[in-house]
XYZ file of C-alpha atoms in Angstrom:
286
model
C -15.495 -10.959 11.521
C -13.449 -11.974 14.672
C -9.596 -11.461 14.501
C -6.943 -14.106 15.194
C -4.346 -11.834 16.825
C -2.217 -15.308 16.616
C -2.182 -14.172 12.721
C -1.134 -10.553 13.238
C 2.453 -9.959 13.108
C 4.540 -9.269 16.157
C 8.056 -8.648 17.752
C 9.395 -10.383 20.471
C 9.393 -9.085 24.045
C 12.710 -7.278 25.153
C 13.959 -5.481 27.586
C 13.695 -1.299 27.742
C 17.383 -0.557 28.028
C 20.768 -2.694 28.465
C 20.550 -4.829 31.182
C 24.490 -5.569 32.963
C 25.046 -9.036 31.976
C 22.607 -9.797 29.632
C 24.529 -9.633 26.149
C 22.619 -7.201 23.064
C 23.027 -10.678 20.720
C 20.288 -12.443 22.782
C 17.749 -9.814 21.076
C 18.257 -12.242 17.792
C 18.052 -15.751 19.585
C 15.716 -18.843 18.793
C 12.488 -16.934 19.877
C 13.459 -13.944 17.262
C 14.263 -16.485 14.732
C 10.991 -17.925 15.367
C 8.960 -14.844 15.436
C 10.413 -13.927 12.398
C 9.499 -17.087 10.180
C 6.063 -16.768 11.293
C 5.534 -12.985 10.649
C 6.663 -13.693 7.172
C 4.098 -16.981 6.899
C 1.359 -14.673 7.448
C 1.717 -12.954 4.266
C 3.641 -15.436 2.148
C 2.222 -18.872 2.871
C 4.952 -20.732 0.952
C 7.434 -19.790 3.126
C 9.881 -22.869 4.298
C 9.642 -22.193 7.898
C 11.195 -24.833 8.931
C 14.261 -24.787 6.267
C 14.647 -21.027 7.118
C 14.537 -21.614 11.224
C 17.486 -24.163 10.824
C 19.433 -22.299 8.193
C 18.999 -19.140 10.557
C 20.037 -21.202 13.721
C 23.355 -22.624 12.084
C 26.096 -21.693 14.290
C 23.999 -18.288 15.451
C 25.003 -18.790 19.324
C 28.953 -17.945 18.415
C 27.999 -14.691 16.567
C 27.440 -11.088 18.304
C 24.427 -8.646 17.738
C 25.463 -7.198 14.079
C 26.567 -10.700 12.644
C 23.427 -11.843 13.972
C 21.400 -9.716 11.583
C 23.512 -10.557 8.606
C 23.248 -14.321 9.414
C 19.186 -14.206 9.380
C 19.615 -11.791 6.624
C 21.690 -14.612 4.429
C 18.801 -16.953 5.406
C 16.089 -14.645 4.452
C 17.543 -14.527 1.124
C 17.989 -17.993 0.484
C 14.612 -18.560 1.608
C 12.669 -15.699 -0.053
C 11.987 -15.070 -4.013
C 15.124 -14.483 -5.389
C 13.860 -11.513 -7.457
C 14.944 -8.565 -5.007
C 11.718 -6.610 -5.034
C 9.374 -9.394 -4.459
C 11.620 -10.105 -1.537
C 11.261 -6.814 0.024
C 7.609 -6.787 -0.778
C 7.190 -9.583 1.478
C 9.421 -8.709 4.186
C 7.157 -5.028 4.095
C 4.116 -6.999 4.297
C 4.903 -8.610 7.198
C 6.468 -5.384 9.225
C 4.430 -4.527 12.667
C 2.560 -0.552 12.762
C 4.930 1.972 12.421
C 6.374 3.629 15.986
C 3.852 5.846 17.330
C 6.304 7.395 19.869
C 10.247 8.189 19.987
C 10.743 7.484 23.443
C 10.494 4.216 25.603
C 10.709 1.462 22.594
C 13.272 -0.457 24.074
C 15.240 -3.199 22.494
C 12.649 -4.981 20.856
C 12.852 -2.815 18.098
C 16.274 -4.735 17.164
C 14.162 -7.248 15.876
C 14.173 -5.486 12.562
C 17.913 -5.349 11.997
C 18.012 -8.587 9.965
C 15.504 -6.703 7.804
C 17.628 -3.710 7.389
C 20.808 -5.867 6.924
C 18.792 -7.838 3.921
C 18.550 -4.230 1.933
C 22.257 -3.035 2.769
C 23.671 -6.652 1.885
C 21.534 -7.593 -1.513
C 19.812 -3.926 -2.513
C 23.172 -2.390 -4.151
C 23.986 -5.637 -6.305
C 21.007 -5.852 -8.814
C 23.056 -8.525 -10.215
C 22.180 -11.111 -8.185
C 18.541 -10.021 -7.333
C 17.325 -10.547 -10.926
C 16.669 -6.899 -11.383
C 18.413 -3.991 -13.282
C 17.999 -1.507 -10.639
C 16.801 -2.089 -6.992
C 17.429 1.710 -5.628
C 13.833 2.891 -5.398
C 12.417 -0.402 -3.583
C 15.331 -0.031 -1.428
C 15.312 3.481 -0.424
C 11.352 2.508 0.090
C 12.253 -0.215 2.103
C 14.479 1.531 4.520
C 11.768 4.360 4.706
C 9.427 1.762 6.318
C 11.962 0.068 8.694
C 13.158 3.199 9.995
C 9.749 4.089 11.065
C 9.764 0.775 13.214
C 13.652 0.278 13.750
C 16.265 2.287 12.210
C 17.536 2.485 8.801
C 20.749 4.062 9.691
C 22.767 1.250 9.385
C 21.773 -0.009 5.822
C 21.481 4.039 4.425
C 25.131 4.589 4.775
C 26.119 2.014 2.182
C 23.601 3.511 -0.294
C 25.368 7.140 0.504
C 28.860 5.520 -0.159
C 27.846 3.719 -3.724
C 24.927 6.355 -4.761
C 25.387 9.694 -2.958
C 23.782 11.854 -4.998
C 21.204 9.745 -5.958
C 20.446 8.771 -2.215
C 21.329 12.152 -0.628
C 18.318 13.753 -3.080
C 16.057 11.511 -1.244
C 17.567 12.219 2.495
C 16.543 15.838 1.530
C 13.094 14.951 0.524
C 12.674 13.260 3.788
C 13.648 16.268 5.715
C 10.165 17.798 6.169
C 8.868 14.269 6.544
C 6.163 14.522 9.529
C 7.278 11.424 11.216
C 10.531 12.287 13.441
C 11.913 8.770 13.121
C 12.652 9.380 9.488
C 14.274 13.016 9.898
C 16.467 11.573 12.325
C 17.303 8.943 9.768
C 18.634 12.053 7.404
C 21.209 13.223 10.565
C 21.673 9.922 11.711
C 22.362 7.780 8.578
C 24.651 10.620 7.192
C 27.140 11.080 10.341
C 30.799 10.553 9.098
C 31.308 8.665 12.213
C 28.364 6.738 13.400
C 28.977 4.110 16.049
C 28.504 0.306 14.999
C 28.483 1.324 11.675
C 30.964 1.990 8.656
C 32.209 4.640 8.138
C 31.422 7.106 5.137
C 35.268 8.240 3.697
C 33.706 11.069 1.774
C 32.298 12.661 4.586
C 34.791 12.474 6.681
C 37.548 13.917 4.094
C 34.573 16.910 3.397
C 31.329 17.065 5.321
C 30.271 19.716 3.291
C 27.232 17.609 1.566
C 25.940 16.681 5.315
C 25.583 20.807 6.177
C 22.246 21.761 4.585
C 20.807 18.552 6.363
C 22.094 19.670 9.745
C 20.942 23.399 8.982
C 17.421 22.171 8.119
C 16.750 20.279 11.213
C 18.762 22.451 13.854
C 15.589 23.269 15.215
C 13.235 20.432 14.907
C 10.389 20.077 17.128
C 11.488 16.591 18.215
C 14.510 16.277 20.669
C 15.056 12.671 19.306
C 16.344 14.665 15.788
C 18.125 17.666 17.502
C 20.170 14.977 19.391
C 21.073 13.497 16.290
C 21.972 16.772 14.523
C 24.126 17.520 17.699
C 26.080 13.863 16.950
C 26.578 14.595 13.440
C 28.099 17.789 14.175
C 30.505 16.032 16.930
C 31.777 13.507 14.681
C 32.275 16.588 12.189
C 34.259 18.200 15.017
C 36.615 15.158 15.210
C 38.119 15.572 11.854
C 37.461 19.536 11.137
C 37.049 21.142 14.462
C 37.473 24.822 13.276
C 34.088 24.281 10.801
C 32.503 22.906 13.343
C 33.379 25.380 16.070
C 32.177 28.245 13.149
C 28.800 26.421 12.869
C 28.322 26.305 16.482
C 28.916 30.135 16.713
C 26.922 30.989 13.950
C 23.999 28.933 15.538
C 24.383 30.904 18.776
C 23.181 33.773 17.392
C 19.436 33.952 18.202
C 19.729 30.627 19.636
C 16.931 29.107 21.607
C 17.429 27.103 24.803
C 16.648 23.971 22.706
C 19.595 24.949 20.160
C 21.862 25.655 22.907
C 21.260 22.181 24.553
C 21.887 20.616 21.013
C 25.573 22.993 20.370
C 26.528 22.278 23.826
C 25.693 18.431 22.929
C 27.758 18.566 19.859
C 31.080 19.764 21.279
C 31.148 17.699 24.599
C 33.584 15.560 23.015
C 36.218 18.303 22.181
C 35.487 19.941 25.519
C 36.187 17.009 27.686
C 39.926 17.218 25.701
C 39.814 20.871 26.982
C 39.962 22.819 23.350
C 39.379 26.337 24.335
C 37.078 26.909 21.463
C 34.392 24.288 22.430
C 34.805 25.134 26.277
C 33.965 28.875 25.083
C 31.288 28.160 23.048
C 29.777 25.623 25.263
C 30.065 28.584 28.342
C 28.156 30.913 25.694
C 25.653 28.397 25.172
C 24.471 27.659 28.776
C 20.557 28.736 29.544
């Protein structure tokens, strides 16, 4: 049987890195909207592609990247089934295969920002989704999305609204074979993740995050360890003594990889001349 590759979900080609003078918002342009409609139509033939395209493109030009992601999520909600789990199943069926690498994936993966925004916007309010509890569906969706992009923006909403329940799932993911999933555990729990909403409870008390960082500090993937370092760096902004104490303890018997993590985590307080950060970074030199 021959395969019509035009009927296989795909994502638009995009630069490998940020290009000077090229706004990131163009990652979600007319081509991306058309591709999104086509992917959904493959698995949901009754999808009103023309109606979706018109709604998605209306006033899109004036919006920046994150706003475009939310705008496209709203258009998806308008044209997908109003039962949330049904809509999510369609979105998941329309995904391309998971990423095989943590390097050189480029900016094309931002194609899935609307999918993440859809989960964040509609997965927390069962009353608008004709369902009693959408948590498990949303968690499974974020698991699949983070294997293709990242669910770090959406998982934060669940940590704020359902912290204990979400942290329980995050702890289950700590040993997942996929580094993209393990990275979500540390990146999604960052108190001050750039571009994303902050998690006030973790800013005031980062204790719930610490077992996650402890479990991942020696992860085999640099992609994950860098995220651990960035999370610890966030903690250092509000609780420097706590972060310094963790780094001092981690220095005992530290491998060169863990020493790199410590130096990376303390780079901001070190730039400000904090003596403890400077001393720890010196001790963590290879």
